[in-house]
CSV table of C-alpha atoms and ligand atoms in Angstrom, one decimal:
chain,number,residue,atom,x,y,z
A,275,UNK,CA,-124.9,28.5,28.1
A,276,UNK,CA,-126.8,26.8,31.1
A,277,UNK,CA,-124.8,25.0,33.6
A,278,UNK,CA,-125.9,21.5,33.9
A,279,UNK,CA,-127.4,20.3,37.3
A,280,UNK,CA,-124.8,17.9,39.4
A,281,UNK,CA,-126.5,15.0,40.5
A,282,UNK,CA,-126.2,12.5,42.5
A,283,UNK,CA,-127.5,8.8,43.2
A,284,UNK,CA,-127.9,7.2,46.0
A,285,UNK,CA,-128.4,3.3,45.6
A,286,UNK,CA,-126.6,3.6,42.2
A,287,UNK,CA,-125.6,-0.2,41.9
A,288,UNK,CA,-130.0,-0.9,42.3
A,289,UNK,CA,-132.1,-1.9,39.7
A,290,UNK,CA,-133.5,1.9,40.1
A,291,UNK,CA,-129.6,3.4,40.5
A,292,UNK,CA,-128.7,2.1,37.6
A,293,UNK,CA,-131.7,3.0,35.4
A,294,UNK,CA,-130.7,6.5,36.8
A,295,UNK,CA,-126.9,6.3,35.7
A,296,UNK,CA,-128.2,5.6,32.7
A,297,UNK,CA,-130.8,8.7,32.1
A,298,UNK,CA,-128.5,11.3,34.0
A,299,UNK,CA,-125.9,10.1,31.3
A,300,UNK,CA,-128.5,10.6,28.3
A,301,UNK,CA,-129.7,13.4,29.7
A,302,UNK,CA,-127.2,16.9,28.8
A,303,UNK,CA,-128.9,19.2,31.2
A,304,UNK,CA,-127.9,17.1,33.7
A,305,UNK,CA,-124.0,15.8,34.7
A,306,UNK,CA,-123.3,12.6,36.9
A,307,UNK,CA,-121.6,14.2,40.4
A,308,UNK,CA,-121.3,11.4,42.4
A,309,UNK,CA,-122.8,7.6,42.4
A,310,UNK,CA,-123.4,6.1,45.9
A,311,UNK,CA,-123.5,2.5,47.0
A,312,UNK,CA,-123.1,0.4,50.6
A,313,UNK,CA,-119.4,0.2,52.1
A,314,UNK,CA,-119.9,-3.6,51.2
A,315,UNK,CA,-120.7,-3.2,47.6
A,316,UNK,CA,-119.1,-5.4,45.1
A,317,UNK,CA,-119.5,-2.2,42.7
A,318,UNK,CA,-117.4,0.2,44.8
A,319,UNK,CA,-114.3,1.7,42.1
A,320,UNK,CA,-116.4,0.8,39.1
A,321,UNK,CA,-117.2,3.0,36.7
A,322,UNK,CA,-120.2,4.3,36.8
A,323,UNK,CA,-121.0,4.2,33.1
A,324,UNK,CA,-118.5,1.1,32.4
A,325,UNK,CA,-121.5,-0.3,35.3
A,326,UNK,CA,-124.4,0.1,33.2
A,327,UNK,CA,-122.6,-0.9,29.7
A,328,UNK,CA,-121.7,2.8,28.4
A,329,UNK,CA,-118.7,3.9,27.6
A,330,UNK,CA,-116.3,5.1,30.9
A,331,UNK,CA,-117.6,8.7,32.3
A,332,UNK,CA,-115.4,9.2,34.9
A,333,UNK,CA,-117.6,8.9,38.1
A,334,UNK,CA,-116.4,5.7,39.8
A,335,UNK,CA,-119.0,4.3,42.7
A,336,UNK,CA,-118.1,5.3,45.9
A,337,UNK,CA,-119.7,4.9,49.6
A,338,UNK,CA,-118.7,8.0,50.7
A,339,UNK,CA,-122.1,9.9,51.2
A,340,UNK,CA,-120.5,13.3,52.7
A,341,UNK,CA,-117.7,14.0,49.8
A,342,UNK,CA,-120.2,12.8,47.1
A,343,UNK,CA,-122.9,15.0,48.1
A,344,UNK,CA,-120.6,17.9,48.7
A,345,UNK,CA,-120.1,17.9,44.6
A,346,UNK,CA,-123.6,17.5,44.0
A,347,UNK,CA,-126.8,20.1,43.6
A,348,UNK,CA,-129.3,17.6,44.2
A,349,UNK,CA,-129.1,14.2,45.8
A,350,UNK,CA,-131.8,11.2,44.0
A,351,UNK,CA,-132.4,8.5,46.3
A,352,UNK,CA,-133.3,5.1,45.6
A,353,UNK,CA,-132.6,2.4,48.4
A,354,UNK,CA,-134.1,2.0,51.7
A,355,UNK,CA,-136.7,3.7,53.9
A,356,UNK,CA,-133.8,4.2,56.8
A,357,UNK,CA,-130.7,4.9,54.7
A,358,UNK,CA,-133.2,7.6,52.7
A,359,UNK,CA,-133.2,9.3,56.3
A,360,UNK,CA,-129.9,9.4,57.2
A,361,UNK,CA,-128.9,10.6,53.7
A,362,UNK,CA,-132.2,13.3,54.5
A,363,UNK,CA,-130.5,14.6,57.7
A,364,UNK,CA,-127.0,15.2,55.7
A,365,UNK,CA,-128.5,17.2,52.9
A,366,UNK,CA,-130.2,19.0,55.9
A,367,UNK,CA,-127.2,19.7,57.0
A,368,UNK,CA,-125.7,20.9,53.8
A,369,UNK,CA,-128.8,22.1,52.4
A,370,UNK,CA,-129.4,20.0,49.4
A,371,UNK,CA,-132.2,19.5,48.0
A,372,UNK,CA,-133.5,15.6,47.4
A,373,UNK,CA,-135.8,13.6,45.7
A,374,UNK,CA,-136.9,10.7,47.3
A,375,UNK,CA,-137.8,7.5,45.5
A,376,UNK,CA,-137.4,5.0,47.9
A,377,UNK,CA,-141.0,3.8,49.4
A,378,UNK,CA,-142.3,1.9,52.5
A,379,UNK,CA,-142.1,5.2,55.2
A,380,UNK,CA,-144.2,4.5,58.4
A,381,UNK,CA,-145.8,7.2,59.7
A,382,UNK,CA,-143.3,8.6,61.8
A,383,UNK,CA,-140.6,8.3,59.2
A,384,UNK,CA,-142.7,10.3,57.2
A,385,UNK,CA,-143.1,13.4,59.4
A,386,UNK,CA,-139.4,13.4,60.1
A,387,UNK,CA,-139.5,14.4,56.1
A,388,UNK,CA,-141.8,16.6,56.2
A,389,UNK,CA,-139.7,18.6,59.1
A,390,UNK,CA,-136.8,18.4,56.9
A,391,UNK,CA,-138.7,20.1,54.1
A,392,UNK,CA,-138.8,23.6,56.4
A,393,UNK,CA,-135.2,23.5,56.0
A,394,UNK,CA,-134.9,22.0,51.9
A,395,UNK,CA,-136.5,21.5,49.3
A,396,UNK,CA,-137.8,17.9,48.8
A,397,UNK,CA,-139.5,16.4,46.2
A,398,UNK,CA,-141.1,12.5,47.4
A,399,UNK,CA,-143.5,10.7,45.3
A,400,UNK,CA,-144.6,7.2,45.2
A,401,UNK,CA,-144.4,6.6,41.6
A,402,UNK,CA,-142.2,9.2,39.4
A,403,UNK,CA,-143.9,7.9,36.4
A,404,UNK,CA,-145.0,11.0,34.1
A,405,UNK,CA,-148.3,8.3,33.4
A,406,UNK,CA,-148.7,7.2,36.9
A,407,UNK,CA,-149.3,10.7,38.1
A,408,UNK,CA,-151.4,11.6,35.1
A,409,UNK,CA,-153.4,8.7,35.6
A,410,UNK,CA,-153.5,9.6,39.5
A,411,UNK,CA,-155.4,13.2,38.6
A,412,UNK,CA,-157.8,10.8,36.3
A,413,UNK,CA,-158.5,8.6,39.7
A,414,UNK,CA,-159.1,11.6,41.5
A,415,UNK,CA,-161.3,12.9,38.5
A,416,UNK,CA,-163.6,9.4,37.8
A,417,UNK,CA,-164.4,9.5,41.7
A,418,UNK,CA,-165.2,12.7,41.3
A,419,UNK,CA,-167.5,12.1,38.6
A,420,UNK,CA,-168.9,8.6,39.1
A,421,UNK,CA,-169.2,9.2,42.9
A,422,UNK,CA,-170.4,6.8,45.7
A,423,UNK,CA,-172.5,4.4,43.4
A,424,UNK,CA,-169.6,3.0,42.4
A,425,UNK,CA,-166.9,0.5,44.0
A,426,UNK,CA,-163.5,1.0,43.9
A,427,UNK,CA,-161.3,-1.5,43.8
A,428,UNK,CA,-157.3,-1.2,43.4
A,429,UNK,CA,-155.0,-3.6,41.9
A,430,UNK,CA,-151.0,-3.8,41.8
A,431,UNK,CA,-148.4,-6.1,40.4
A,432,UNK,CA,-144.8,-6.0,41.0
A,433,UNK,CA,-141.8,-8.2,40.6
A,434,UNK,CA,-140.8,-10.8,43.4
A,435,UNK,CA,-138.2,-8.8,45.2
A,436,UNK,CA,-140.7,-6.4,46.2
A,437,UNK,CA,-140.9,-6.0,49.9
A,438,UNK,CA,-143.8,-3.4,51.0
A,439,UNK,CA,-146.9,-4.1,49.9
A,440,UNK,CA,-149.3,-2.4,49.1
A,441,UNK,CA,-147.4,-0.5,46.9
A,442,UNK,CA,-146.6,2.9,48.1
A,443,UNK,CA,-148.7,3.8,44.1
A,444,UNK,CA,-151.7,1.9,44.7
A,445,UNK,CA,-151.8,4.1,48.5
A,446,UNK,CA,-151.1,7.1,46.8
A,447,UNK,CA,-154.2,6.4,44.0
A,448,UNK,CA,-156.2,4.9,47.2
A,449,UNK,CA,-155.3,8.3,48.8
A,450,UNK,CA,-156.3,10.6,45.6
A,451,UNK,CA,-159.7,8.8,45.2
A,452,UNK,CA,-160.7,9.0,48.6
A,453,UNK,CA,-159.8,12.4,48.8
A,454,UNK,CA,-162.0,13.3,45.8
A,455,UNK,CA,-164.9,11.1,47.7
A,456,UNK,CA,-164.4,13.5,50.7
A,457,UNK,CA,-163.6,10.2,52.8
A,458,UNK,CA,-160.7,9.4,55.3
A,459,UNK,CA,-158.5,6.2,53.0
A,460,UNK,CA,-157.6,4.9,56.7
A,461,UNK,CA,-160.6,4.0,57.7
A,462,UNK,CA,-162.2,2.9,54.7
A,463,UNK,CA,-159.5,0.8,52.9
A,464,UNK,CA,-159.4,-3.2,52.4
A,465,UNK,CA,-156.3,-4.8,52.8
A,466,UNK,CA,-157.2,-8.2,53.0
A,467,UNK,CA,-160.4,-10.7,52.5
A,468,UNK,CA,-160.1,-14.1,53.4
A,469,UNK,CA,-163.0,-16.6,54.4
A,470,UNK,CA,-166.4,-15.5,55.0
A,471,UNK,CA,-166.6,-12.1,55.0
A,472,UNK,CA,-170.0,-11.3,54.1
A,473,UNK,CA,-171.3,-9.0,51.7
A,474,UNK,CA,-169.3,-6.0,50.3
A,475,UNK,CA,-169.2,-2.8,52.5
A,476,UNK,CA,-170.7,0.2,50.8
A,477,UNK,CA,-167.7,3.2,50.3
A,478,UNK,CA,-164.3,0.8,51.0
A,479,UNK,CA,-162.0,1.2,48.7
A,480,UNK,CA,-160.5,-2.6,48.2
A,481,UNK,CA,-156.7,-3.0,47.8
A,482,UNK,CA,-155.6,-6.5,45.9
A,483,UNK,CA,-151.9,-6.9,45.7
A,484,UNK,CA,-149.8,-9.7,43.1
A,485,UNK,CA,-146.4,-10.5,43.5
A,486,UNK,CA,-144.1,-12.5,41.2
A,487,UNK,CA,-141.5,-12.4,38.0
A,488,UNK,CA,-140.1,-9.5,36.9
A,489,UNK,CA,-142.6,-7.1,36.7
A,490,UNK,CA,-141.8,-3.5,37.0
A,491,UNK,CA,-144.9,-1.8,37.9
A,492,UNK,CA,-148.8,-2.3,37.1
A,493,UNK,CA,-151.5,-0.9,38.6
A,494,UNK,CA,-155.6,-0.2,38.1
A,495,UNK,CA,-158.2,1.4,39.7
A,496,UNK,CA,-161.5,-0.2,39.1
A,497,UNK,CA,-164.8,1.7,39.2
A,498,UNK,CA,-167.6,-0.6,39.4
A,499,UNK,CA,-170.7,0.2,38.7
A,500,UNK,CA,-174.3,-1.3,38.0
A,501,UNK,CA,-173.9,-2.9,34.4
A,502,UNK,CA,-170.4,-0.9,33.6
A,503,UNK,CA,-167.1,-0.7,34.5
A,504,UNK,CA,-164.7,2.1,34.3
A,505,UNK,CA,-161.0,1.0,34.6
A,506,UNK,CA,-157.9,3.5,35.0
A,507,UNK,CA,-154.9,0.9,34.1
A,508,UNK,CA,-151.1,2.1,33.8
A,509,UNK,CA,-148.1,-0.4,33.4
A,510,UNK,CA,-144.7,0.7,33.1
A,511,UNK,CA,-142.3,-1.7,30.8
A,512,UNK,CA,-139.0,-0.6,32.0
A,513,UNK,CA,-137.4,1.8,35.2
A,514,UNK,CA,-136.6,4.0,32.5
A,515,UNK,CA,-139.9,5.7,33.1
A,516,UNK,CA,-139.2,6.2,37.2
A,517,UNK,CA,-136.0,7.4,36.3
A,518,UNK,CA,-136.9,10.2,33.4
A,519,UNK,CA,-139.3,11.2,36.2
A,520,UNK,CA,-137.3,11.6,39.1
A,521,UNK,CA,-134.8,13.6,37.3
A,522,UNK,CA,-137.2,16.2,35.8
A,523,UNK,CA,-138.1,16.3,39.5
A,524,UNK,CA,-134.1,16.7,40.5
A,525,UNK,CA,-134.2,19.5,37.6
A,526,UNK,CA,-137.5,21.6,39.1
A,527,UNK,CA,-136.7,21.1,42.7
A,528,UNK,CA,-132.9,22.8,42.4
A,529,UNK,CA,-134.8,26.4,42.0
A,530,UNK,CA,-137.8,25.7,44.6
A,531,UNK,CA,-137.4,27.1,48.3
A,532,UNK,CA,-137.5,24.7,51.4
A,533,UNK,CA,-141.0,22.7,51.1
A,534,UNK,CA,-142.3,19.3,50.6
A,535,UNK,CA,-143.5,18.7,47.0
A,536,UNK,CA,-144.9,15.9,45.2
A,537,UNK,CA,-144.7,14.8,41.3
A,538,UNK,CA,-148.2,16.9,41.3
A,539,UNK,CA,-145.8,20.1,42.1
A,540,UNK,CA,-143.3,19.2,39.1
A,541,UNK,CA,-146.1,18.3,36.5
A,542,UNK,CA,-148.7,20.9,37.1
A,543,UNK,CA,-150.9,18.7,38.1
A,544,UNK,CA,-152.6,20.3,41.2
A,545,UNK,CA,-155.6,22.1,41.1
B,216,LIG,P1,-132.7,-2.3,44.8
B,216,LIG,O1,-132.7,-3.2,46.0
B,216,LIG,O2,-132.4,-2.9,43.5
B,216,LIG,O3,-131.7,-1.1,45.1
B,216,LIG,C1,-131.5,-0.5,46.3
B,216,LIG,C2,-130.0,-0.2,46.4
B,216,LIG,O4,-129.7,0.6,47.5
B,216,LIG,C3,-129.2,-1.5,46.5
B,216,LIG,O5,-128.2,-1.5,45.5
B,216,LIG,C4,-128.6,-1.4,47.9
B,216,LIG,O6,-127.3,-2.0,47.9
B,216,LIG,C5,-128.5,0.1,48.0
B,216,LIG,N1,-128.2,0.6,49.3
B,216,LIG,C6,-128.6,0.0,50.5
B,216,LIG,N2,-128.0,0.6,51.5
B,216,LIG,C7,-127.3,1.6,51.0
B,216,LIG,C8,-126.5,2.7,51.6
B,216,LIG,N3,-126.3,2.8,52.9
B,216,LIG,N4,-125.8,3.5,50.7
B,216,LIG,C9,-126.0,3.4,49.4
B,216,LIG,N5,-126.7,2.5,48.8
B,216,LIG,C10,-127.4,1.6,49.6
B,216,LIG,O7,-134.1,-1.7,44.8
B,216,LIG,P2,-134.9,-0.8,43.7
B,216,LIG,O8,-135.8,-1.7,42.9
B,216,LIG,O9,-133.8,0.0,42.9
B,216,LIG,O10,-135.8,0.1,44.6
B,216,LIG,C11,-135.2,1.0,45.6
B,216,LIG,C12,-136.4,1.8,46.2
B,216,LIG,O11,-137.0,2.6,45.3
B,216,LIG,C13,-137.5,0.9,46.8
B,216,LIG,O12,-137.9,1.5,48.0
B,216,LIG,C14,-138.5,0.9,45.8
B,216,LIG,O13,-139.8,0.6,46.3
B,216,LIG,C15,-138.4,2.3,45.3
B,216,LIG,N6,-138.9,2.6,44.0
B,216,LIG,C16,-139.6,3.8,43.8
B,216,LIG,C17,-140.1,4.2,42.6
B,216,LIG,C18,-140.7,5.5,42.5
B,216,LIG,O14,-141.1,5.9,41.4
B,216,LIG,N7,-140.9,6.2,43.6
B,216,LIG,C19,-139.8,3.3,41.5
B,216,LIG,C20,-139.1,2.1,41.6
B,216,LIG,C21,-138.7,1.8,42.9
């Protein structure tokens, strides 16, 4: 019989946390090691399945990083761009692997990650969304196909507690397009229009962002064309979906070497 993977969450008492409690304890190749929250959590001793409305499993929330990771194979984070690092530099230290879900890295943040991943394997991705990432090789495949003639716009919608913007998704589609265009996103990307700003600038790639409600996670990439439109739209309907994803990500990064690896890696998708 396979052993199952030990896993644990960091941010587990977060809307994402808890979507992952709840697919780790679906999920029978997988067991719940450890489930991590801040020292000033009102979840701290709970249960982590009596937390999410299942039946008791044993694993009580706890806030202390070091022991819980020490019982885990692979650490899935889910909170904040600098508690992400500081959990990064202990599974350096102990060489776990970890999947990163938590978004909003600058760039320096970011190469500190990629250093890490010459010592473990890391999986980071936007969007764990099986459909996001599909939908990110069809991005990369309609710019490929449709070319320069067309405009590309790219729109996102996410609930009100959102706080980077755009959404690390819509950078990551903005990213695959441009790299199938053979252009640099930087320099060529829209943030913003306000007032008069004159005509439309041939090969931007235009970012619109919507914040508000609940929603989870919508996002398009419009390719606009003389008399057509294509449209590339996914929208997720519950975290379930980032969740499912970032564990099939825990499950393929336990038997990878040190490297940084993206959804791409853990779907196939490259190439
Ligand atoms: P959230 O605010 O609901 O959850 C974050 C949790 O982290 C909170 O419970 C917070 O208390 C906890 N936390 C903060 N400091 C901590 C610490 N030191 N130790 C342990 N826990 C700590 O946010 P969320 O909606 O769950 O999103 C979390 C992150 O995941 C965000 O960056 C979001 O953009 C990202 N996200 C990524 C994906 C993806 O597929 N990559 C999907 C959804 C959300």
């Amino acid at each position: 019989m396979t052993q199952s993977l030990a896993v644990a969450i960091l941010g587990a008492s977060g809307r994402m946390g808890r979507a992952l409690i709840e697919a780790t304890l679906r999920n029978s190749a997988l067991r719940l090691a450890a489930a991590i929250a801040r020292d000033d959590s009102a979840a701290l001793g709970v249960d982590a399945g009596a937390l999410i409305g299942r039946p008791v499993c044993g694993i009580a929330i706890t806030a202390d990083r070091p022991a819980a990771l020490a019982s885990a194979a692979v650490l899935v984070d889910f909170t904040q761009p600098a508690v992400a690092l500081a959990a990064l530099a202990d599974c350096v230290a102990t060489g776990k692997a970890i999947v990163i879900g938590t978004t909003g890295f600058n760039a320096a943040q970011k190469e500190e990650i990629a250093a890490a991943a010459r010592v473990i394997p890391i999986c980071m991705a936007a969007n764990y969304s099986i459909g996001v990432n599909v939908c990110l090789k069809l991005s990369e495949i309609a710019a490929q196909l449709l070319g320069s003639n067309y405009d590309i716009e790219i729109i996102e919608a996410h609930h009100r507690h959102k706080v980077d913007a755009p959404s690390g998704t819509a950078l990551a589609l903005g990213e695959a397009v441009a790299g199938a265009l053979g252009i640099d996103l930087r320099s060529n990307a829209v943030y913003s229009r306000e007032g008069q700003i004159g005509a439309r600038v041939a090969g931007t790639i235009g970012f619109a962002t919507v914040r508000g409600g609940d929603v989870i996670g919508e996002h398009s990439v419009l390719f606009l064309g003389d008399g057509e439109r294509v449209e590339i739209s996914h929208k997720a309907s519950s975290r379930g979906n980032f969740a499912v994803g970032a564990l099939r990500a825990a499950q393929w990064l336990a038997s990878q070497p040190p490297g940084l690896y993206s959804m791409r890696d853990v779907l196939g998708l490259n190439g």
